[in-house]
Short mmCIF file of the C-alpha atoms (twelve columns), coordinates in Angstrom:
data_MODEL
# 
_entry.id   MODEL 
# 
loop_
_atom_site.group_PDB 
_atom_site.id 
_atom_site.type_symbol 
_atom_site.label_atom_id 
_atom_site.label_alt_id 
_atom_site.label_comp_id 
_atom_site.label_asym_id 
_atom_site.label_seq_id 
_atom_site.Cartn_x 
_atom_site.Cartn_y 
_atom_site.Cartn_z 
_atom_site.pdbx_PDB_model_num 
ATOM 1   C CA . GLN A 1   7.138  -13.510 27.823 1 
ATOM 2   C CA . VAL A 2   8.587  -12.199 31.120 1 
ATOM 3   C CA . GLN A 3   6.124  -10.091 33.159 1 
ATOM 4   C CA . LEU A 4   7.557  -7.394  35.449 1 
ATOM 5   C CA . VAL A 5   5.490  -5.805  38.194 1 
ATOM 6   C CA . GLU A 6   6.785  -2.621  39.899 1 
ATOM 7   C CA . SER A 7   5.652  -1.327  43.252 1 
ATOM 8   C CA . GLY A 8   6.718  1.185   45.894 1 
ATOM 9   C CA . GLY A 9   6.163  4.473   44.062 1 
ATOM 10  C CA . GLY A 10  4.220  7.377   45.595 1 
ATOM 11  C CA . LEU A 11  4.426  10.930  46.828 1 
ATOM 12  C CA . VAL A 12  7.287  12.013  49.045 1 
ATOM 13  C CA . GLN A 13  8.800  15.261  50.222 1 
ATOM 14  C CA . ALA A 14  12.169 16.410  49.053 1 
ATOM 15  C CA . GLY A 15  14.861 14.751  51.136 1 
ATOM 16  C CA . GLY A 16  12.783 11.690  51.759 1 
ATOM 17  C CA . SER A 17  13.216 8.076   50.674 1 
ATOM 18  C CA . LEU A 18  11.394 5.450   48.690 1 
ATOM 19  C CA . ARG A 19  12.105 1.826   47.840 1 
ATOM 20  C CA . LEU A 20  10.907 0.497   44.538 1 
ATOM 21  C CA . SER A 21  10.547 -3.201  43.897 1 
ATOM 22  C CA . CYS A 22  10.210 -5.130  40.663 1 
ATOM 23  C CA . THR A 23  9.178  -8.797  40.694 1 
ATOM 24  C CA . ALA A 24  9.501  -10.940 37.582 1 
ATOM 25  C CA . SER A 25  7.279  -13.823 36.562 1 
ATOM 26  C CA . GLU A 26  10.307 -16.054 36.061 1 
ATOM 27  C CA . SER A 27  13.906 -16.454 37.025 1 
ATOM 28  C CA . ILE A 28  16.102 -13.333 36.643 1 
ATOM 29  C CA . PHE A 29  19.302 -15.280 37.394 1 
ATOM 30  C CA . ARG A 30  20.760 -14.764 33.924 1 
ATOM 31  C CA . MET A 31  19.324 -11.285 33.325 1 
ATOM 32  C CA . SER A 32  20.710 -7.796  33.741 1 
ATOM 33  C CA . MET A 33  18.077 -5.741  35.589 1 
ATOM 34  C CA . GLY A 34  17.681 -2.058  35.377 1 
ATOM 35  C CA . TRP A 35  15.598 0.894   36.356 1 
ATOM 36  C CA . TYR A 36  14.717 3.742   33.977 1 
ATOM 37  C CA . HIS A 37  12.688 6.869   34.484 1 
ATOM 38  C CA . GLN A 38  10.705 9.080   32.217 1 
ATOM 39  C CA . ALA A 39  9.628  12.636  33.134 1 
ATOM 40  C CA . PRO A 40  6.768  14.360  31.215 1 
ATOM 41  C CA . GLY A 41  7.992  15.479  27.836 1 
ATOM 42  C CA . LYS A 42  11.249 13.744  28.135 1 
ATOM 43  C CA . GLN A 43  12.863 10.573  26.928 1 
ATOM 44  C CA . ARG A 44  13.216 7.470   29.014 1 
ATOM 45  C CA . GLU A 45  16.584 7.430   30.696 1 
ATOM 46  C CA . LEU A 46  18.611 4.870   32.540 1 
ATOM 47  C CA . VAL A 47  18.794 5.355   36.331 1 
ATOM 48  C CA . ALA A 48  20.603 2.171   37.430 1 
ATOM 49  C CA . VAL A 49  21.503 -1.225  36.221 1 
ATOM 50  C CA . ILE A 50  22.763 -4.417  37.856 1 
ATOM 51  C CA . THR A 51  24.193 -7.236  35.857 1 
ATOM 52  C CA . ASN A 52  23.682 -10.928 36.484 1 
ATOM 53  C CA . GLY A 53  27.134 -10.877 38.136 1 
ATOM 54  C CA . GLY A 54  26.159 -8.118  40.551 1 
ATOM 55  C CA . SER A 55  28.024 -5.224  38.904 1 
ATOM 56  C CA . THR A 56  26.217 -1.959  39.076 1 
ATOM 57  C CA . ASN A 57  26.115 1.315   37.201 1 
ATOM 58  C CA . TYR A 58  24.270 4.558   37.877 1 
ATOM 59  C CA . ALA A 59  23.303 7.751   36.156 1 
ATOM 60  C CA . GLU A 60  25.418 10.644  37.354 1 
ATOM 61  C CA . SER A 61  22.389 12.393  38.763 1 
ATOM 62  C CA . VAL A 62  21.638 9.650   41.236 1 
ATOM 63  C CA . LYS A 63  25.105 8.455   42.330 1 
ATOM 64  C CA . GLY A 64  25.424 8.339   45.986 1 
ATOM 65  C CA . ARG A 65  21.643 8.691   46.543 1 
ATOM 66  C CA . PHE A 66  20.188 5.627   44.751 1 
ATOM 67  C CA . PHE A 67  21.125 2.024   45.210 1 
ATOM 68  C CA . ILE A 68  20.137 -0.914  43.101 1 
ATOM 69  C CA . SER A 69  20.106 -4.502  44.458 1 
ATOM 70  C CA . ARG A 70  18.713 -7.881  43.436 1 
ATOM 71  C CA . ASP A 71  17.421 -10.960 45.121 1 
ATOM 72  C CA . ASN A 72  17.468 -13.813 42.563 1 
ATOM 73  C CA . ALA A 73  15.713 -16.212 44.879 1 
ATOM 74  C CA . LYS A 74  12.694 -13.829 44.917 1 
ATOM 75  C CA . ASN A 75  13.079 -12.909 41.202 1 
ATOM 76  C CA . THR A 76  13.088 -9.273  42.472 1 
ATOM 77  C CA . VAL A 77  15.207 -6.150  41.852 1 
ATOM 78  C CA . TYR A 78  15.091 -3.148  44.210 1 
ATOM 79  C CA . LEU A 79  15.878 0.497   43.840 1 
ATOM 80  C CA . GLN A 80  16.515 2.324   47.149 1 
ATOM 81  C CA . MET A 81  16.067 6.041   46.518 1 
ATOM 82  C CA . ASN A 82  17.394 8.447   49.267 1 
ATOM 83  C CA . MET A 83  17.654 12.240  49.435 1 
ATOM 84  C CA . LEU A 84  15.016 12.538  46.801 1 
ATOM 85  C CA . LYS A 85  14.765 15.753  44.787 1 
ATOM 86  C CA . PRO A 86  11.885 17.320  42.902 1 
ATOM 87  C CA . GLU A 87  13.717 16.574  39.694 1 
ATOM 88  C CA . ASP A 88  13.535 12.890  40.475 1 
ATOM 89  C CA . THR A 89  9.832  13.103  39.722 1 
ATOM 90  C CA . ALA A 90  9.017  10.600  36.911 1 
ATOM 91  C CA . VAL A 91  7.493  7.344   36.067 1 
ATOM 92  C CA . TYR A 92  10.063 4.598   36.952 1 
ATOM 93  C CA . TYR A 93  10.192 1.469   34.834 1 
ATOM 94  C CA . CYS A 94  11.803 -1.811  35.496 1 
ATOM 95  C CA . ASN A 95  13.683 -3.529  32.650 1 
ATOM 96  C CA . ALA A 96  14.965 -7.075  32.248 1 
ATOM 97  C CA . ASP A 97  17.653 -7.672  29.653 1 
ATOM 98  C CA . LEU A 98  18.653 -11.154 28.399 1 
ATOM 99  C CA . GLY A 99  20.723 -9.774  25.545 1 
ATOM 100 C CA . VAL A 100 18.560 -10.871 22.649 1 
ATOM 101 C CA . ARG A 101 15.345 -9.854  24.292 1 
ATOM 102 C CA . ARG A 102 14.257 -7.088  26.754 1 
ATOM 103 C CA . TRP A 103 11.066 -6.676  28.803 1 
ATOM 104 C CA . TRP A 104 9.529  -3.648  30.495 1 
ATOM 105 C CA . GLY A 105 7.205  -3.257  33.480 1 
ATOM 106 C CA . GLN A 106 4.208  -0.977  33.425 1 
ATOM 107 C CA . GLY A 107 5.865  1.731   35.471 1 
ATOM 108 C CA . THR A 108 5.345  3.255   38.841 1 
ATOM 109 C CA . GLN A 109 4.911  6.944   39.523 1 
ATOM 110 C CA . VAL A 110 7.317  8.770   41.841 1 
ATOM 111 C CA . THR A 111 6.494  12.318  42.752 1 
ATOM 112 C CA . VAL A 112 8.761  14.465  44.944 1 
ATOM 113 C CA . SER A 113 7.301  17.645  46.324 1 
ATOM 114 C CA . SER A 114 9.507  20.592  47.262 1 
# 
């Protein structure tokens, strides 16, 4: 069982930046790592993903503002969020995907005030 611990959420004004971190309890070398968000009353949606080879993919709504990266030596994936908007407000979840199995973190709240 892989445990994922997110950190870095909080309250920020529109236009500001936050950096989320997600640290896994074991090696992420072979895993695709992703960030998802879920706003109240809405489904959980993909924000960004980075494969074990380093390829990245982003939701259209965050392209050019958010950047995902990984440090395999630290078993950690990051989400740099810039130019934040009120509509980015949500709980952000880290995901680890090994193909046959997936794991989720507990989530971290991001609130963007206008």
